[in-house]
CSV table of C-alpha atoms in Angstrom, one decimal:
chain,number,residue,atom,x,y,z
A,12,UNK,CA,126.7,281.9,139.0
A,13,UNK,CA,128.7,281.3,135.2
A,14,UNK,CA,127.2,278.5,133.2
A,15,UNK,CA,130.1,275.7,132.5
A,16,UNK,CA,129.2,277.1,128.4
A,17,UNK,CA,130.2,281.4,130.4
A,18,UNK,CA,132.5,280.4,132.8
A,19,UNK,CA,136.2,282.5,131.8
A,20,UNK,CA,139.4,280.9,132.1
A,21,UNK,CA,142.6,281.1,130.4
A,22,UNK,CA,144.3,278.5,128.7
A,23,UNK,CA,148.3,278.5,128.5
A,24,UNK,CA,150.4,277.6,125.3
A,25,UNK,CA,153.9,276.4,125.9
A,26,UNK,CA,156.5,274.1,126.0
A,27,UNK,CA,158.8,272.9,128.5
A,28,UNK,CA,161.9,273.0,126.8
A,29,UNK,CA,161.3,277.1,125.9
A,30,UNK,CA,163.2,279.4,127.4
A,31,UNK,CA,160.9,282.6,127.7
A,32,UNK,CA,158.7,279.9,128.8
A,33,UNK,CA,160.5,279.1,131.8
A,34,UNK,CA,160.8,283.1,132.5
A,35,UNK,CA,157.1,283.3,132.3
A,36,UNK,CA,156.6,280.3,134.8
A,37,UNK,CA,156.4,282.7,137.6
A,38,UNK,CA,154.8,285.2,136.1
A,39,UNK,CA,151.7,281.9,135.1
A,40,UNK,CA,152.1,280.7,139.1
A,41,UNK,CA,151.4,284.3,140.2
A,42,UNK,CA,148.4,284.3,138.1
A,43,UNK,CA,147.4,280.8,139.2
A,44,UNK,CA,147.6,281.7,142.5
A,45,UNK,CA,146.1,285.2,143.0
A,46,UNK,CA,142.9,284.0,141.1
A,47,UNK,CA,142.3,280.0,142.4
A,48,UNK,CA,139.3,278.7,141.2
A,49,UNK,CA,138.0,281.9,140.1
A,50,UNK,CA,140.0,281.8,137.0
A,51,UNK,CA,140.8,278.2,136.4
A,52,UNK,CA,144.1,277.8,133.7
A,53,UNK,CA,144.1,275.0,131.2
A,54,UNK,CA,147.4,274.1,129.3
A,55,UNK,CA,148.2,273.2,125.5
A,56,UNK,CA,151.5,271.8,124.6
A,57,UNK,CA,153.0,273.8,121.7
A,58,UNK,CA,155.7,271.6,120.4
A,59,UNK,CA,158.4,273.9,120.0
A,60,UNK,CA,161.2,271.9,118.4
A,61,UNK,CA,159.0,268.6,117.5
A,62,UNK,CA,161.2,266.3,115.4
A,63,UNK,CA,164.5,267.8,115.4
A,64,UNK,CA,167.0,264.8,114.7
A,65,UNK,CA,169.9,266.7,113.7
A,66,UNK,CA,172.5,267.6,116.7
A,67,UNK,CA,173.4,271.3,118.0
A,68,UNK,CA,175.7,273.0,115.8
A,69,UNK,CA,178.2,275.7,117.6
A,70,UNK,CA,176.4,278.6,115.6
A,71,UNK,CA,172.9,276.5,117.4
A,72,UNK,CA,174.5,276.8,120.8
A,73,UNK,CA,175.3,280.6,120.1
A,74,UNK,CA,171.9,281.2,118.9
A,75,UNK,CA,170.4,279.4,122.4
A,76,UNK,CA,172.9,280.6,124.6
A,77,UNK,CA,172.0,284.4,123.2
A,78,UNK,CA,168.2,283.8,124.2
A,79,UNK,CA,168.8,282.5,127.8
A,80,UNK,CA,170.9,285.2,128.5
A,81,UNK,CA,167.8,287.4,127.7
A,82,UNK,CA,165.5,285.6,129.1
A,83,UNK,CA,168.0,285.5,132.7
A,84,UNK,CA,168.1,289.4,132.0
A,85,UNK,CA,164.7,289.9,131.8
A,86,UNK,CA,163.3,287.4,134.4
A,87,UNK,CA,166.0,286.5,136.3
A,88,UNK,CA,165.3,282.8,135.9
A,89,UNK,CA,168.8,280.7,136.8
A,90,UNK,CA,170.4,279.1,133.8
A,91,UNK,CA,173.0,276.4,134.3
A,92,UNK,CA,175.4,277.0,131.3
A,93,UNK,CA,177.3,273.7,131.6
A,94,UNK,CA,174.5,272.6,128.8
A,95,UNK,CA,176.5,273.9,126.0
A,96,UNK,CA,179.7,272.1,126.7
A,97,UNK,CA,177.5,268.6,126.1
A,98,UNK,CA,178.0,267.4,122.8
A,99,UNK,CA,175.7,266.0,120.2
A,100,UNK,CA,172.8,267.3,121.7
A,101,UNK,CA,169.5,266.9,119.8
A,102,UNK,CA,167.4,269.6,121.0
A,103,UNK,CA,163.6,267.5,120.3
A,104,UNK,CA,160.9,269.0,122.5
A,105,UNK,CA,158.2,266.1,121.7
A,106,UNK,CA,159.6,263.5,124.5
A,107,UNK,CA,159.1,266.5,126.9
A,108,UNK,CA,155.8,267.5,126.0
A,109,UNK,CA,154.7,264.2,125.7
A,110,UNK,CA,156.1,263.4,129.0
A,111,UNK,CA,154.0,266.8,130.5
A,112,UNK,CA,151.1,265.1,128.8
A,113,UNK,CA,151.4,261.6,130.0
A,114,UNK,CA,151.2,263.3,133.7
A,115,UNK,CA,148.6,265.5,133.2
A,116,UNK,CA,146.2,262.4,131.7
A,117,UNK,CA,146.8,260.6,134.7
A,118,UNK,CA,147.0,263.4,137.3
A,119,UNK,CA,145.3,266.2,135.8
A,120,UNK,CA,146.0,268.6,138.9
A,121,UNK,CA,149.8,267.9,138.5
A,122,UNK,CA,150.1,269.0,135.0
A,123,UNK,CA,151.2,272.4,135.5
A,124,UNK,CA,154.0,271.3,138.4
A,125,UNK,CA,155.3,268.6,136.1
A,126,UNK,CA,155.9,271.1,133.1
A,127,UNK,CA,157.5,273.7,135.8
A,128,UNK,CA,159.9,270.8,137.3
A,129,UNK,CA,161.0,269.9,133.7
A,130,UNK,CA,161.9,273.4,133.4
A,131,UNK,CA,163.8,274.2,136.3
A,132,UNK,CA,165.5,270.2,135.6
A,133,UNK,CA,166.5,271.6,132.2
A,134,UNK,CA,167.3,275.1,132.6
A,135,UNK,CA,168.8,275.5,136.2
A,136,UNK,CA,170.2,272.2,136.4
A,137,UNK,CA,171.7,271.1,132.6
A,138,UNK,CA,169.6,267.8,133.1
A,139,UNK,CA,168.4,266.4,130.0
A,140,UNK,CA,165.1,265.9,129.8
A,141,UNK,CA,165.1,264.1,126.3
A,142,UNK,CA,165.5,261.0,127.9
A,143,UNK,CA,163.0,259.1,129.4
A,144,UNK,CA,164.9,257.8,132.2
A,145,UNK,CA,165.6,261.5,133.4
A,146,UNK,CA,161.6,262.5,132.6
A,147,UNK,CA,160.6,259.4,134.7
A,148,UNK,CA,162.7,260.6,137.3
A,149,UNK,CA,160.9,263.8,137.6
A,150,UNK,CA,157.4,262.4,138.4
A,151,UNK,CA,157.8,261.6,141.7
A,152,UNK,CA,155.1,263.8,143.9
A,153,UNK,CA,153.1,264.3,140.6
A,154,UNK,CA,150.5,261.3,140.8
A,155,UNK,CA,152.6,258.3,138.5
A,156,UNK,CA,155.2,256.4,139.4
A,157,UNK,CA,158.6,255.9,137.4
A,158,UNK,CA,157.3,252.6,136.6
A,159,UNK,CA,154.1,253.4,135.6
A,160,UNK,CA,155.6,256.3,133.3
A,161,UNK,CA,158.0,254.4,131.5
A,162,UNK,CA,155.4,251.7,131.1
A,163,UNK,CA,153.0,254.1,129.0
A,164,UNK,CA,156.0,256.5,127.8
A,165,UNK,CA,155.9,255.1,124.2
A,166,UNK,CA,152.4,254.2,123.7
A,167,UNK,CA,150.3,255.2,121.2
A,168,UNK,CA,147.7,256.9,123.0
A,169,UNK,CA,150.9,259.3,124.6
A,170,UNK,CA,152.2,260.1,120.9
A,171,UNK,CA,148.4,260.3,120.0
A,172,UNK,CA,147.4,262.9,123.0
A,173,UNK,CA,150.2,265.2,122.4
A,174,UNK,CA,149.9,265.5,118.8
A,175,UNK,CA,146.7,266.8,119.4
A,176,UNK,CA,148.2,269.1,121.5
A,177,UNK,CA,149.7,270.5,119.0
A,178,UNK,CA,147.0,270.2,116.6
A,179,UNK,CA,145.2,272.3,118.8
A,180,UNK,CA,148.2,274.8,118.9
A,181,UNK,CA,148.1,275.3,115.3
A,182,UNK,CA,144.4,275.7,115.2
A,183,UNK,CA,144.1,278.3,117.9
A,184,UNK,CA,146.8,280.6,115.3
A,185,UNK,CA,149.6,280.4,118.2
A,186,UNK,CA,152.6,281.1,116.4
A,187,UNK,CA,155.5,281.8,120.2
A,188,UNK,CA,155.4,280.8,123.0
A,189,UNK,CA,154.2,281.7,125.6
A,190,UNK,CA,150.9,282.4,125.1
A,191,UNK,CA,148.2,282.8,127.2
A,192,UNK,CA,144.6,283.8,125.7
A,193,UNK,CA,141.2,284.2,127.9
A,194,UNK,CA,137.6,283.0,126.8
A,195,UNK,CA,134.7,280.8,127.5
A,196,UNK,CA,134.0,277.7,126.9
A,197,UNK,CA,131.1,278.7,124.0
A,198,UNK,CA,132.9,281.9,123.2
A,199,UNK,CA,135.8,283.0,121.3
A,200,UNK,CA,139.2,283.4,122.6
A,201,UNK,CA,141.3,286.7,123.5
A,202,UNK,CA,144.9,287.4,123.3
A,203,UNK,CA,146.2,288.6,126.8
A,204,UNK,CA,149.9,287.8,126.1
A,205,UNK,CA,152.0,286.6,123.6
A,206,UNK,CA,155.4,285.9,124.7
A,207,UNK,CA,157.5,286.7,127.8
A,208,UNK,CA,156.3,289.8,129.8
A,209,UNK,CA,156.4,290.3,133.2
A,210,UNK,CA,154.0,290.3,136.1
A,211,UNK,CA,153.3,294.3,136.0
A,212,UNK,CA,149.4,295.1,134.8
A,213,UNK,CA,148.4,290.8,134.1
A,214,UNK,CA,146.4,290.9,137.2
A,215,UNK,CA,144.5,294.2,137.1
A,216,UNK,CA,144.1,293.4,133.7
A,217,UNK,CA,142.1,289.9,133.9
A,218,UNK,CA,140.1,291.2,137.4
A,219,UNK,CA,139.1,293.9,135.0
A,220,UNK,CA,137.9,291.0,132.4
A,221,UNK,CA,136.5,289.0,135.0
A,222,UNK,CA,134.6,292.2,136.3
A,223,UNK,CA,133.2,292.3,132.4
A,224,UNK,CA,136.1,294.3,130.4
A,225,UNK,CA,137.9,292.9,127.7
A,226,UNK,CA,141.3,292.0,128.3
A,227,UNK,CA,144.0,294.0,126.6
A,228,UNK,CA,146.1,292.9,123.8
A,229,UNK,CA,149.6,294.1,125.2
A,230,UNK,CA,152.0,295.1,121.8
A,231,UNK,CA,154.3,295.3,123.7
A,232,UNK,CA,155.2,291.6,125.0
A,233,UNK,CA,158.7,290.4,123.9
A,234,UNK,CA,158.1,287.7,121.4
C-alpha cells in the first residue's frame, strides 16, 4: 500500500471563468470518475483575469467570442452568446475563484462541482458570476448556505486563501490553463496536459503511470 509521502495524484490548475477550461470539464470528470480514489485530484485556482477593472471593449468581445467559438468546436461545450450584447462588462475572475475557494474550505468534497456549476452558469447560461448575489446563488447542494456565503464572501481569510492559490500557481511555472500535472506528495510534479485536449489517450496514459510509467508530456495540447 502507497505511503501518504508515494501516493500519486493529480492536481488541476484552472479557473472558472476560462473557456478551454470549461471544454476540459468533461474531459477532468471522466478522469475523476474512471479512477475514484485510486487517483485522487486536487485543484489550484489560477487567477486568470485577477484585477481586471476596465470594461469589455468591442475588439475584447471579438477576441472572447473568437475563443468560445473554438473551444464549442473542439469540445462541444454550449455557449450562450447573449453575453456579448451586455454592456460594461468587467471580465475579473478573482470574485469567482474566490467564490470556488470559499466552497471548497467549507466543503472540501464540493469544490470541484462548485467550479463546474459556475461554468456552465457562465458559459451556457450568460449568468454573471462576478457578483456575489449570483455566486451565492449557486451554492445550493454544495455544503454552505447563501447566507453563510455572503457572510464570509469578503473576508480576509477568502481574499487570503485564494491569493495563495494563485501564489501556488505561479510557483508550480503554470503559465494556461488548463493544466493538470501528476506527482507525489514528496516527489516532483509531471506535466500530463497543458491546455484543452480531449479525452483520447488521458486514461491509458495515467493507468500506465499508475502501473509505474511516466506520464507523457502531450506537445500537442491546444494552449
Amino acid at each position: 500500500m502507497a505511503t501518504t509521502e508515494t501516493r500519486k495524484h493529480l492536481i488541476y490548475f484552472g479557473d472558472p471563468m476560462c473557456s478551454w477550461c470549461y471544454g476540459f470539464e468533461p474531459v477532468l470528470k471522466t478522469i475523476a470518475d474512471h479512477f475514484g480514489e485510486r487517483l485522487p485530484i486536487g485543484m489550484v485556482l489560477g487567477g486568470l483575469r485577477v484585477g481586471t477593472q476596465h470594461a469589455m471593449t468591442p475588439k475584447d468581445k471579438d477576441e472572447v467570442r473568437h475563443h468560445w467559438e473554438h473551444v464549442n468546436e473542439a469540445s462541444g461545450q454550449p455557449f450562450d452568446y447573449s453575453f456579448f450584447d451586455r454592456d460594461r462588462f468587467v471580465y475579473d475572475t478573482e470574485p469567482a475563484c474566490r467564490a470556488v475557494a470559499l466552497v471548497r474550505r467549507t466543503a472540501p468534497d464540493s469544490g470541484f462541482g462548485y467550479f463546474a456549476d459556475l461554468q456552465r452558469a457562465f458559459y451556457g447560461e450568460g449568468r454573471d458570476i462576478t457578483k456575489a448575489d449570483v455566486l451565492a446563488g449557486l451554492t445550493n447542494g454544495h455544503g454552505l448556505s447563501q447566507e453563510a456565503f455572503l457572510a464570509s464572501f469578503d473576508e480576509p481569510s477568502a481574499h487570503k486563501e485564494v491569493q495563495n492559490d494563485f501564489y501556488l500557481a505561479q510557483k508550480a511555472g503554470v503559465r494556461g490553463f488548463p493544466t493538470l500535472l501528476a506527482g507525489t506528495v514528496s516527489g516532483g510534479l509531471q506535466l500530463v496536459c497543458q491546455g484543452y485536449r480531449p479525452i483520447d489517450g488521458l486514461i491509458e496514459g495515467l493507468e500506465a503511470w499508475l502501473a509505474g510509467v511516466s506520464p507523457d508530456d502531450d506537445s500537442a495540447t491546444r494552449h
